[in-house]
XYZ file of C-alpha atoms in Angstrom:
660
model
C 271.304 195.716 -70.381
C 269.593 196.313 -66.686
C 270.197 192.961 -64.960
C 267.572 194.330 -62.215
C 263.930 193.462 -62.595
C 260.837 194.787 -60.439
C 257.760 192.589 -60.573
C 254.426 194.477 -59.212
C 252.815 192.255 -56.708
C 249.072 192.404 -56.454
C 247.835 192.264 -53.317
C 244.631 191.422 -51.956
C 241.477 193.083 -53.391
C 238.091 193.923 -52.326
C 235.055 192.871 -54.307
C 231.946 194.054 -52.978
C 229.268 191.536 -52.474
C 226.586 191.567 -55.092
C 222.277 191.522 -54.159
C 221.857 190.566 -57.941
C 218.631 188.811 -58.585
C 218.122 185.869 -61.004
C 215.003 183.411 -61.572
C 216.164 179.752 -60.720
C 215.324 177.104 -62.954
C 213.734 175.813 -59.447
C 211.294 178.245 -59.335
C 212.382 180.805 -57.036
C 214.213 184.073 -57.496
C 217.951 183.274 -56.502
C 219.306 186.266 -54.060
C 222.981 187.368 -54.446
C 225.704 185.055 -55.724
C 225.295 181.447 -54.892
C 221.560 182.893 -53.817
C 223.295 183.518 -50.432
C 223.336 187.287 -50.088
C 221.219 187.208 -46.962
C 223.273 185.104 -45.583
C 226.248 187.415 -46.214
C 224.101 190.116 -44.289
C 223.768 187.943 -41.153
C 227.996 187.185 -41.243
C 228.181 190.622 -41.294
C 225.924 191.500 -38.358
C 227.393 188.699 -36.311
C 231.257 190.036 -36.924
C 230.903 193.541 -36.889
C 231.004 194.750 -33.430
C 229.366 198.177 -33.736
C 226.941 197.497 -36.795
C 225.901 194.306 -34.795
C 224.852 196.082 -31.689
C 223.505 198.864 -33.553
C 221.327 195.886 -34.966
C 220.293 194.397 -32.083
C 219.427 197.503 -30.381
C 217.608 198.864 -33.121
C 215.869 195.707 -33.262
C 214.722 196.144 -30.033
C 213.357 199.302 -29.850
C 211.358 198.487 -32.867
C 209.955 195.542 -30.997
C 208.880 197.146 -28.024
C 208.329 195.956 -25.016
C 204.794 194.294 -26.237
C 201.802 194.596 -27.912
C 198.216 195.939 -27.072
C 194.746 195.570 -29.178
C 191.852 197.590 -29.612
C 189.656 194.387 -29.538
C 190.820 190.435 -28.878
C 193.592 190.731 -26.453
C 193.489 187.083 -25.465
C 193.189 185.924 -28.976
C 196.665 187.879 -29.924
C 198.088 186.290 -27.046
C 197.304 182.848 -27.370
C 198.991 183.035 -30.775
C 201.659 184.649 -29.242
C 201.639 187.575 -31.632
C 204.290 189.442 -30.329
C 206.851 186.320 -30.106
C 206.359 186.079 -33.847
C 206.360 190.418 -34.299
C 209.658 190.381 -32.021
C 211.652 187.998 -34.789
C 209.652 189.990 -37.845
C 211.264 193.227 -36.391
C 214.757 191.996 -35.975
C 214.637 190.349 -39.777
C 213.227 193.521 -41.076
C 216.296 195.796 -39.412
C 218.634 193.164 -40.365
C 217.362 192.066 -44.195
C 214.940 194.703 -44.543
C 211.779 192.409 -44.705
C 210.276 189.724 -42.734
C 208.391 186.338 -43.356
C 205.258 185.036 -41.472
C 203.788 181.560 -41.754
C 200.053 181.444 -41.462
C 198.742 178.127 -40.503
C 194.894 177.248 -40.588
C 192.757 175.106 -38.537
C 191.553 172.001 -39.365
C 188.136 173.799 -40.145
C 189.801 176.907 -41.883
C 187.693 178.820 -40.030
C 190.593 179.946 -37.858
C 194.062 180.548 -37.359
C 195.693 177.633 -35.304
C 199.336 178.942 -35.513
C 201.651 181.738 -36.576
C 205.101 181.068 -37.373
C 208.035 183.184 -37.958
C 210.087 182.299 -40.877
C 213.660 183.384 -40.894
C 214.530 185.727 -43.974
C 217.356 183.911 -44.893
C 215.672 180.726 -45.348
C 213.300 181.931 -47.642
C 213.325 182.818 -51.659
C 210.428 184.415 -53.311
C 208.610 181.783 -55.751
C 207.172 183.042 -59.540
C 205.707 181.607 -62.352
C 204.648 182.314 -66.236
C 206.438 184.389 -68.355
C 205.603 187.366 -66.389
C 206.995 185.981 -63.383
C 204.199 186.688 -61.025
C 204.788 185.845 -57.447
C 202.819 183.157 -55.817
C 204.356 182.209 -52.888
C 208.115 181.449 -51.405
C 210.405 178.850 -51.154
C 211.819 177.574 -47.960
C 214.917 175.861 -46.732
C 216.804 175.658 -43.782
C 220.079 175.856 -45.795
C 220.208 177.280 -49.160
C 223.813 176.287 -49.492
C 223.365 172.418 -49.226
C 219.784 172.017 -50.598
C 221.158 168.779 -51.914
C 219.933 167.209 -48.310
C 216.817 165.769 -48.379
C 216.275 167.929 -45.142
C 216.906 171.180 -46.950
C 215.210 170.687 -50.052
C 212.915 174.269 -51.163
C 209.554 173.567 -50.207
C 206.988 175.753 -51.646
C 204.122 177.921 -49.427
C 201.897 180.045 -51.135
C 201.410 183.785 -50.569
C 198.581 184.788 -47.826
C 195.149 184.680 -48.990
C 192.458 183.656 -46.699
C 190.271 182.888 -49.540
C 192.031 180.117 -50.360
C 192.229 178.561 -46.795
C 190.436 175.563 -47.621
C 192.514 174.456 -50.657
C 195.976 176.230 -48.769
C 196.210 175.256 -45.087
C 199.813 176.845 -44.924
C 200.292 180.213 -46.278
C 203.366 182.649 -46.021
C 202.558 186.750 -45.811
C 205.672 188.795 -46.348
C 206.143 192.708 -45.897
C 209.538 194.554 -47.640
C 210.899 197.870 -47.279
C 210.850 199.628 -50.873
C 213.744 198.933 -52.705
C 213.137 200.522 -56.726
C 213.749 198.204 -59.487
C 214.061 194.930 -56.892
C 211.990 192.120 -55.846
C 214.074 191.493 -52.756
C 214.510 194.854 -50.148
C 217.794 196.258 -49.823
C 218.389 196.903 -45.540
C 218.791 200.592 -44.406
C 222.291 200.493 -43.987
C 223.055 199.000 -46.991
C 225.061 202.020 -48.216
C 227.827 201.797 -45.447
C 228.408 197.585 -46.412
C 231.548 198.347 -47.421
C 232.810 200.314 -43.984
C 231.142 197.366 -42.054
C 232.962 194.791 -44.448
C 236.146 197.480 -43.221
C 235.314 197.115 -39.533
C 235.272 193.317 -39.633
C 238.777 193.319 -41.814
C 240.492 195.450 -39.363
C 239.470 193.290 -36.317
C 240.496 190.583 -38.431
C 243.919 192.142 -39.130
C 244.858 192.831 -35.578
C 243.896 189.612 -34.090
C 246.231 187.893 -36.394
C 249.037 190.713 -35.990
C 248.996 190.099 -32.377
C 249.325 186.331 -32.396
C 252.147 186.882 -34.825
C 253.989 189.370 -32.353
C 253.340 192.408 -35.064
C 255.877 191.506 -37.419
C 256.069 194.227 -40.053
C 255.575 195.072 -43.665
C 259.112 194.214 -45.648
C 260.265 194.302 -49.214
C 261.569 190.866 -50.833
C 264.590 190.980 -53.066
C 265.867 187.978 -54.948
C 269.414 187.577 -56.287
C 269.197 184.684 -58.965
C 269.965 186.910 -62.250
C 267.438 187.268 -64.679
C 264.813 184.121 -64.578
C 261.962 183.311 -67.606
C 258.924 185.783 -66.762
C 256.575 182.426 -66.387
C 258.867 181.470 -63.413
C 258.569 185.366 -61.975
C 254.941 185.285 -61.981
C 254.821 181.257 -60.174
C 256.892 183.042 -57.573
C 254.943 186.032 -57.405
C 251.396 183.974 -57.099
C 253.158 181.962 -54.168
C 254.258 184.671 -52.335
C 250.833 186.438 -52.697
C 249.633 183.675 -50.938
C 251.704 183.664 -48.038
C 251.380 187.329 -47.714
C 248.093 188.976 -48.291
C 244.745 189.274 -46.657
C 243.897 189.733 -43.250
C 244.158 186.573 -42.003
C 248.149 186.533 -42.921
C 249.011 189.515 -40.664
C 252.178 189.304 -39.199
C 253.320 186.116 -40.563
C 256.645 185.122 -40.453
C 259.101 183.464 -43.256
C 261.717 180.530 -43.487
C 264.067 180.284 -46.600
C 266.460 177.325 -47.081
C 269.809 177.988 -49.052
C 273.179 176.848 -49.339
C 275.827 178.672 -48.029
C 277.234 180.430 -51.324
C 273.830 180.061 -53.064
C 271.902 184.276 -53.394
C 269.086 184.017 -51.101
C 266.206 186.487 -51.183
C 266.828 189.581 -49.170
C 263.826 190.740 -46.698
C 263.771 194.519 -45.700
C 261.136 195.227 -43.487
C 259.840 198.739 -43.591
C 257.627 200.106 -40.685
C 254.098 201.671 -41.441
C 254.621 205.505 -40.653
C 251.951 206.271 -37.797
C 250.331 203.255 -38.235
C 248.484 203.690 -34.872
C 247.061 206.979 -36.085
C 246.283 204.978 -39.584
C 244.346 202.227 -37.866
C 242.660 205.019 -35.418
C 241.530 206.758 -38.374
C 239.989 203.921 -40.082
C 238.177 202.364 -37.047
C 236.832 205.710 -36.449
C 235.495 206.482 -39.632
C 234.299 203.295 -40.219
C 232.378 203.425 -36.758
C 230.536 206.629 -38.088
C 230.040 206.072 -41.398
C 228.009 202.678 -40.136
C 226.252 204.842 -37.675
C 224.787 207.456 -40.255
C 223.776 204.720 -42.649
C 221.851 203.295 -39.377
C 220.727 207.202 -39.183
C 221.779 207.061 -35.381
C 220.715 210.648 -34.752
C 222.967 210.894 -31.338
C 225.488 207.953 -30.218
C 224.059 208.305 -26.764
C 221.192 206.358 -27.347
C 223.599 203.244 -27.277
C 225.839 204.234 -24.822
C 228.382 205.809 -27.127
C 229.696 209.221 -25.831
C 231.111 211.755 -28.198
C 232.989 215.370 -27.836
C 230.281 216.869 -29.706
C 226.522 217.583 -28.880
C 223.877 219.890 -28.095
C 225.123 221.222 -24.928
C 224.702 218.282 -22.725
C 224.435 214.577 -22.527
C 221.025 214.439 -21.487
C 219.535 217.183 -24.033
C 221.226 215.306 -26.949
C 220.157 212.092 -25.830
C 216.569 213.578 -25.617
C 216.377 215.538 -28.857
C 218.403 212.390 -30.951
C 215.719 210.352 -29.482
C 212.716 212.121 -30.690
C 214.289 212.391 -33.844
C 215.242 208.851 -34.048
C 211.875 207.232 -32.592
C 210.390 209.917 -35.638
C 212.403 208.549 -38.612
C 213.287 205.190 -38.149
C 211.741 203.084 -35.195
C 207.928 204.323 -36.210
C 207.952 203.857 -39.807
C 209.611 200.082 -39.406
C 206.354 199.856 -36.996
C 203.988 200.695 -38.885
C 205.177 198.631 -41.772
C 205.441 195.786 -39.491
C 202.017 196.226 -37.757
C 200.151 196.040 -41.215
C 201.044 192.450 -42.162
C 200.010 191.307 -38.471
C 196.959 193.474 -38.681
C 195.936 191.986 -42.323
C 196.963 188.342 -40.811
C 194.539 188.649 -37.484
C 191.915 190.466 -39.715
C 190.902 187.209 -40.982
C 189.688 186.346 -37.075
C 189.328 189.848 -35.923
C 188.272 192.368 -38.238
C 189.388 196.237 -37.969
C 192.034 194.719 -35.350
C 194.557 197.396 -34.622
C 197.833 196.502 -32.822
C 199.537 199.071 -30.995
C 203.319 198.461 -29.721
C 204.483 199.280 -26.226
C 207.281 201.592 -26.875
C 210.920 200.388 -25.650
C 213.149 203.427 -25.518
C 216.252 204.161 -23.591
C 213.994 207.542 -22.005
C 210.569 207.576 -21.350
C 208.358 209.696 -23.915
C 208.038 212.289 -20.633
C 211.527 212.561 -20.254
C 212.546 213.296 -23.880
C 209.717 215.764 -24.547
C 211.048 217.463 -21.181
C 214.509 217.727 -22.225
C 214.042 218.229 -25.844
C 211.780 221.314 -25.757
C 213.952 223.162 -23.138
C 212.384 226.396 -21.795
C 209.785 226.573 -23.137
C 208.028 223.420 -23.117
C 209.030 224.184 -18.940
C 206.286 226.926 -19.177
C 203.660 224.693 -21.148
C 204.153 222.056 -18.717
C 202.940 223.741 -16.291
C 200.275 225.466 -17.811
C 196.705 224.128 -16.400
C 193.511 224.193 -17.519
C 190.275 225.647 -16.534
C 189.045 222.862 -14.486
C 192.308 222.704 -12.921
C 192.508 226.247 -12.031
C 188.996 226.602 -10.474
C 190.371 223.269 -8.247
C 193.348 225.653 -7.230
C 191.720 228.614 -6.640
C 188.999 226.388 -4.242
C 192.226 225.300 -2.117
C 193.763 228.435 -1.597
C 190.012 230.239 -0.994
C 189.985 227.294 2.321
C 193.348 228.197 3.084
C 192.537 231.992 3.021
C 189.445 230.988 5.028
C 191.594 228.987 7.664
C 189.758 225.604 7.117
C 193.183 223.938 6.361
C 196.746 225.130 7.120
C 198.330 226.927 4.529
C 201.275 224.075 4.692
C 198.240 221.481 4.274
C 197.433 223.499 1.299
C 200.655 223.814 -0.438
C 201.351 219.733 0.273
C 197.775 219.264 -1.356
C 198.839 221.410 -4.707
C 202.063 219.798 -4.629
C 200.761 216.342 -4.601
C 197.673 216.892 -7.149
C 199.469 219.571 -9.571
C 203.399 217.905 -9.786
C 203.903 219.951 -12.738
C 204.161 222.865 -10.485
C 207.468 223.588 -8.712
C 207.916 224.701 -5.213
C 208.788 227.876 -6.363
C 205.425 228.012 -8.039
C 203.440 226.866 -5.342
C 205.299 229.126 -3.044
C 204.342 232.538 -4.934
C 200.594 231.375 -4.889
C 200.248 230.604 -0.888
C 202.756 233.284 0.409
C 200.146 236.073 0.156
C 197.689 234.063 1.523
C 196.617 235.167 4.668
C 194.264 232.385 6.873
C 191.538 234.169 8.115
C 190.720 236.848 5.381
C 187.759 235.295 4.024
C 184.813 234.248 5.751
C 184.323 230.782 6.269
C 180.538 230.921 5.374
C 181.194 232.266 1.928
C 183.616 229.911 0.831
C 181.025 227.054 2.089
C 177.917 228.931 -0.044
C 180.719 229.366 -2.939
C 181.391 225.672 -2.889
C 177.805 224.619 -2.915
C 176.743 226.640 -5.919
C 179.487 224.968 -7.799
C 177.920 221.533 -7.061
C 174.593 222.839 -7.717
C 174.699 221.166 -11.359
C 171.668 219.620 -13.080
C 171.786 215.979 -12.814
C 172.016 214.442 -16.377
C 169.601 211.688 -17.401
C 170.159 209.021 -19.699
C 167.624 211.469 -22.079
C 170.111 213.855 -21.760
C 173.200 211.885 -22.186
C 171.391 210.970 -25.380
C 170.989 214.466 -26.385
C 174.550 215.559 -25.800
C 175.920 212.569 -27.870
C 173.777 213.274 -30.752
C 175.042 216.882 -30.541
C 178.143 215.953 -30.940
C 176.984 213.275 -33.816
C 175.475 215.637 -35.810
C 179.210 217.542 -36.668
C 180.478 214.207 -36.884
C 181.337 213.229 -41.293
C 180.473 209.762 -42.603
C 183.100 207.978 -44.256
C 183.754 209.130 -47.910
C 184.524 207.154 -50.838
C 186.780 209.736 -52.106
C 188.955 209.497 -48.629
C 191.700 207.160 -48.823
C 192.673 205.458 -45.462
C 196.319 205.799 -45.269
C 196.792 205.631 -41.520
C 194.981 204.978 -38.082
C 196.236 204.439 -34.989
C 195.728 205.669 -31.317
C 196.521 209.470 -31.285
C 200.395 210.253 -30.612
C 201.311 211.290 -26.899
C 203.811 213.947 -27.489
C 201.342 216.588 -29.187
C 202.393 220.095 -27.089
C 200.303 221.971 -25.081
C 200.485 224.923 -27.076
C 198.825 223.629 -29.926
C 195.852 222.850 -27.737
C 195.999 226.204 -26.862
C 196.086 227.519 -29.977
C 193.279 225.260 -31.320
C 190.981 226.398 -28.094
C 191.558 230.249 -29.129
C 189.989 229.069 -32.845
C 187.026 226.808 -31.075
C 186.166 230.286 -29.217
C 186.030 232.193 -32.101
C 184.121 229.616 -34.263
C 181.563 229.473 -31.386
C 181.291 233.297 -30.704
C 180.770 233.689 -34.369
C 178.545 231.066 -35.479
C 176.944 229.493 -32.351
C 178.195 226.016 -33.260
C 181.118 224.407 -34.775
C 180.923 223.629 -38.744
C 181.498 220.046 -39.582
C 181.782 221.028 -43.311
C 184.884 222.988 -42.447
C 188.516 221.702 -42.972
C 190.237 220.830 -40.003
C 193.324 222.812 -38.989
C 195.083 219.604 -38.851
C 194.346 219.331 -42.756
C 197.230 219.892 -45.498
C 197.487 220.393 -48.682
C 201.152 219.304 -49.974
C 202.231 219.551 -53.499
C 198.080 220.014 -54.635
C 197.448 216.671 -52.607
C 194.952 217.146 -49.293
C 195.351 215.217 -46.818
C 192.843 214.665 -44.053
C 192.843 213.809 -39.868
C 189.882 213.012 -38.163
C 189.179 211.403 -35.311
C 186.772 208.159 -34.366
C 185.313 207.387 -30.820
C 186.753 203.406 -30.372
C 186.603 201.204 -27.505
C 184.581 198.198 -26.363
C 180.697 197.762 -25.798
C 179.042 196.131 -22.612
C 176.395 195.972 -21.142
C 177.154 199.288 -18.569
C 178.221 201.364 -21.391
C 177.240 204.582 -20.661
C 174.296 206.497 -22.854
C 176.567 208.737 -24.310
C 179.537 206.054 -25.125
C 176.689 203.679 -26.882
C 175.665 206.258 -28.977
C 179.118 207.634 -29.942
C 180.229 204.019 -30.512
C 177.087 203.373 -32.562
C 177.053 206.657 -35.010
C 180.874 205.070 -36.354
C 181.436 209.028 -37.332
C 184.664 210.816 -38.191
C 184.741 214.070 -36.173
C 187.269 217.115 -36.645
C 189.358 217.529 -33.232
C 187.750 221.758 -33.333
C 184.270 220.152 -32.712
C 185.212 217.663 -30.244
C 187.382 220.185 -28.230
C 184.540 222.566 -28.537
C 182.220 220.105 -26.644
C 184.316 220.706 -23.609
C 181.362 223.022 -22.407
C 178.418 220.593 -22.607
C 177.367 218.543 -20.151
C 178.759 214.727 -20.551
C 177.879 212.335 -17.717
C 176.278 213.399 -14.556
C 179.134 214.282 -11.591
C 182.070 213.407 -13.783
C 183.119 216.908 -14.075
C 184.913 219.152 -11.533
C 183.379 219.504 -7.974
C 180.727 216.936 -9.439
C 179.924 219.042 -12.162
C 178.024 217.420 -15.176
C 180.658 219.717 -17.419
C 183.198 217.617 -18.832
C 186.193 217.733 -21.458
C 185.095 214.969 -24.242
C 188.300 215.349 -25.960
C 190.698 214.423 -23.247
C 188.539 212.382 -20.929
C 185.965 211.028 -23.306
C 182.715 209.643 -21.345
C 184.756 210.052 -17.727
C 185.901 208.130 -15.200
C 186.885 204.425 -15.629
C 185.581 205.089 -19.193
C 187.099 202.254 -21.233
C 186.808 204.127 -24.882
C 189.573 206.218 -26.730
C 189.728 208.879 -29.571
C 191.460 206.795 -32.901
C 193.144 209.020 -35.286
C 192.514 208.773 -38.809
C 194.309 210.154 -41.725
C 193.102 209.965 -45.254
C 194.296 211.186 -48.751
C 192.096 212.665 -51.075
C 191.497 210.264 -53.941
C 190.601 213.251 -56.735
C 193.905 215.436 -55.380
C 196.135 212.046 -55.541
C 194.954 210.935 -58.635
C 194.544 207.547 -57.520
C 191.223 205.333 -58.196
C 189.646 204.844 -55.034
C 187.915 201.268 -56.431
C 191.759 200.033 -57.242
C 192.991 197.114 -55.194
C 196.252 198.886 -54.514
C 194.577 202.498 -54.199
C 195.703 202.221 -49.907
C 199.052 201.235 -50.437
C 199.765 203.646 -53.434
C 198.202 206.736 -50.977
C 200.482 205.400 -48.056
C 203.791 205.867 -50.250
C 202.862 208.833 -51.449
C 202.161 210.247 -48.273
C 205.053 208.967 -46.461
C 207.240 210.369 -49.475
C 206.093 213.866 -48.514
C 206.501 213.594 -44.821
C 203.235 213.795 -43.869
C 202.558 213.377 -40.095
C 200.161 215.229 -37.725
C 200.398 214.597 -33.623
C 198.417 215.164 -30.529
C 198.465 215.633 -26.929
C 199.754 212.655 -24.504
C 195.737 211.930 -22.856
C 193.844 211.746 -25.958
C 195.245 208.544 -26.892
C 194.911 206.948 -23.458
C 191.803 205.350 -21.249
C 190.600 207.063 -18.679
C 191.301 204.046 -16.484
C 194.628 204.200 -17.634
C 195.299 207.491 -16.567
C 196.615 209.073 -13.040
C 193.514 208.983 -10.767
C 191.175 206.570 -13.066
C 190.644 209.898 -15.501
C 189.417 211.909 -12.600
C 190.518 215.160 -11.500
C 193.349 215.307 -8.465
C 190.561 216.894 -6.413
C 187.891 214.330 -6.803
C 187.036 212.811 -3.266
C 186.955 209.193 -4.090
C 189.381 209.010 -7.026
C 191.438 211.901 -6.506
C 194.833 212.020 -4.946
C 193.474 211.748 -1.451
C 190.297 209.798 -2.394
C 188.452 207.739 -0.001
C 188.997 204.507 -2.833
C 192.766 204.138 -2.043
C 192.214 204.062 1.765
């Protein structure tokens, strides 16, 4: 009979935390085991260094540096919208959603206060057999709701039409998660690795505190003992030895001199340092993948791989990360705040001031490489005219060549020193007659002045090319145009526009835009609207454009480049101006707003349905539809260099009198 007996000691087994949902008899939908799943997510972010720092950094990028708006900036600041948006951004990153309480004024005609509610303190409220969502229940501590201060309080969902009956309401937005009421955060697929990173940290700390005591085998020499006693001993030893918190514990046994005692044989873990290094690196990599980190350098983590240089990797990675992670999150969060503020400020559109490790200009310069360097230095027609004029003055001896170089370098910062030298090296001072140069300049200035009637006529010509808002066109996005479109797109568009004008004599609004796309049988249309504030001194051109409220193709706007807009605002005091880039002219406070539509017919959507817009948006995002435009278009001229004037403008240009 074999006197030996081996008992398998089952070490601790990891059980993933579940995000199960169930309706509680209290009227809320419980989230996770014991209704504490959000608290578990918060615990992960507070105990995992990589995951926690990513949640903070990405949350800050989503939050940006501030909020601007097309209307009611003072009101937005007075309600501390950015403070609530900042907290909502971090909740959205950590939990996949956010809650904002709306408290109405006593007369229920305005909003008295906005208050961010921490995600972990809110649970969705339902009623009836169909479990219709009616609001939320709020508690500061769902683990201890028996205390009076923690008893869940009901708050109805946001509905301004019920403001009189419900002085406090709550709005929430969640990232889409199939088959669930509550969202899962975007990093959910890596929760096991986040837990691994946390356990590795606890294990090492406990091991260090206990002198790095090794693992071991325990043998008992008490002969055969009953199985139930063996299992009791097994459980006792498991409690002593298993889990990250028991790393490196030592044992003491008390025995008579001749009494059999347990034999403890330690055995070192082979290549333990390499195994722990592998686990640490593997968990870090998987966590970053789940967070959709395009390059660790964005967050200050260096790696041995990259795009050739750290700067290149940061720029390219940042552009991709912004497009795939930051901007979609910002749009979803802003949708909620726009909906709330629309109660007081109809048609309000909030915009986030970016907060990124690199400026957009730095990212574009590096990410696009050599071809973009050429495009960046390309000058438009007005700039070339100004440059030629400076060169002619140098050739006539009106200004020294060295001064001409300095002026060009200051006025055209995109031109490098070698390019400026190449322009002026062949110029011989005195080779041109100064009188001819002066006459040429006077000729360029002799454009007819633009009266209010003429400005009105120009506006009406552009308005005639516009389209009315069509019921079949479901608006899926509207925002100031993207700052990152490269010059190549505009060059191609200019060529298309010139061809159309030469062949038809005018742009045709009935034609589809070059920026329209048909994806999987669904038509997406991109149009532009002239936006801004109407004031007493608004120019006639801008006044007409704002009143028309038309939709325009980009081609039609660009085609107006050769039309007179506002007297004296063009190159050399001309009345010719680029409406696409500079709107109404210097000091103009208006801008082009992009509006993206989906055709209801092609998308099989009922345009009159209450969820038509949300359905269209989801379909558009699922197909990756995105349009971009160049940097200057979305800027107010007052926010541009030289207040929207050309660098050579005598008053507001690079060396203008306004700065002296």
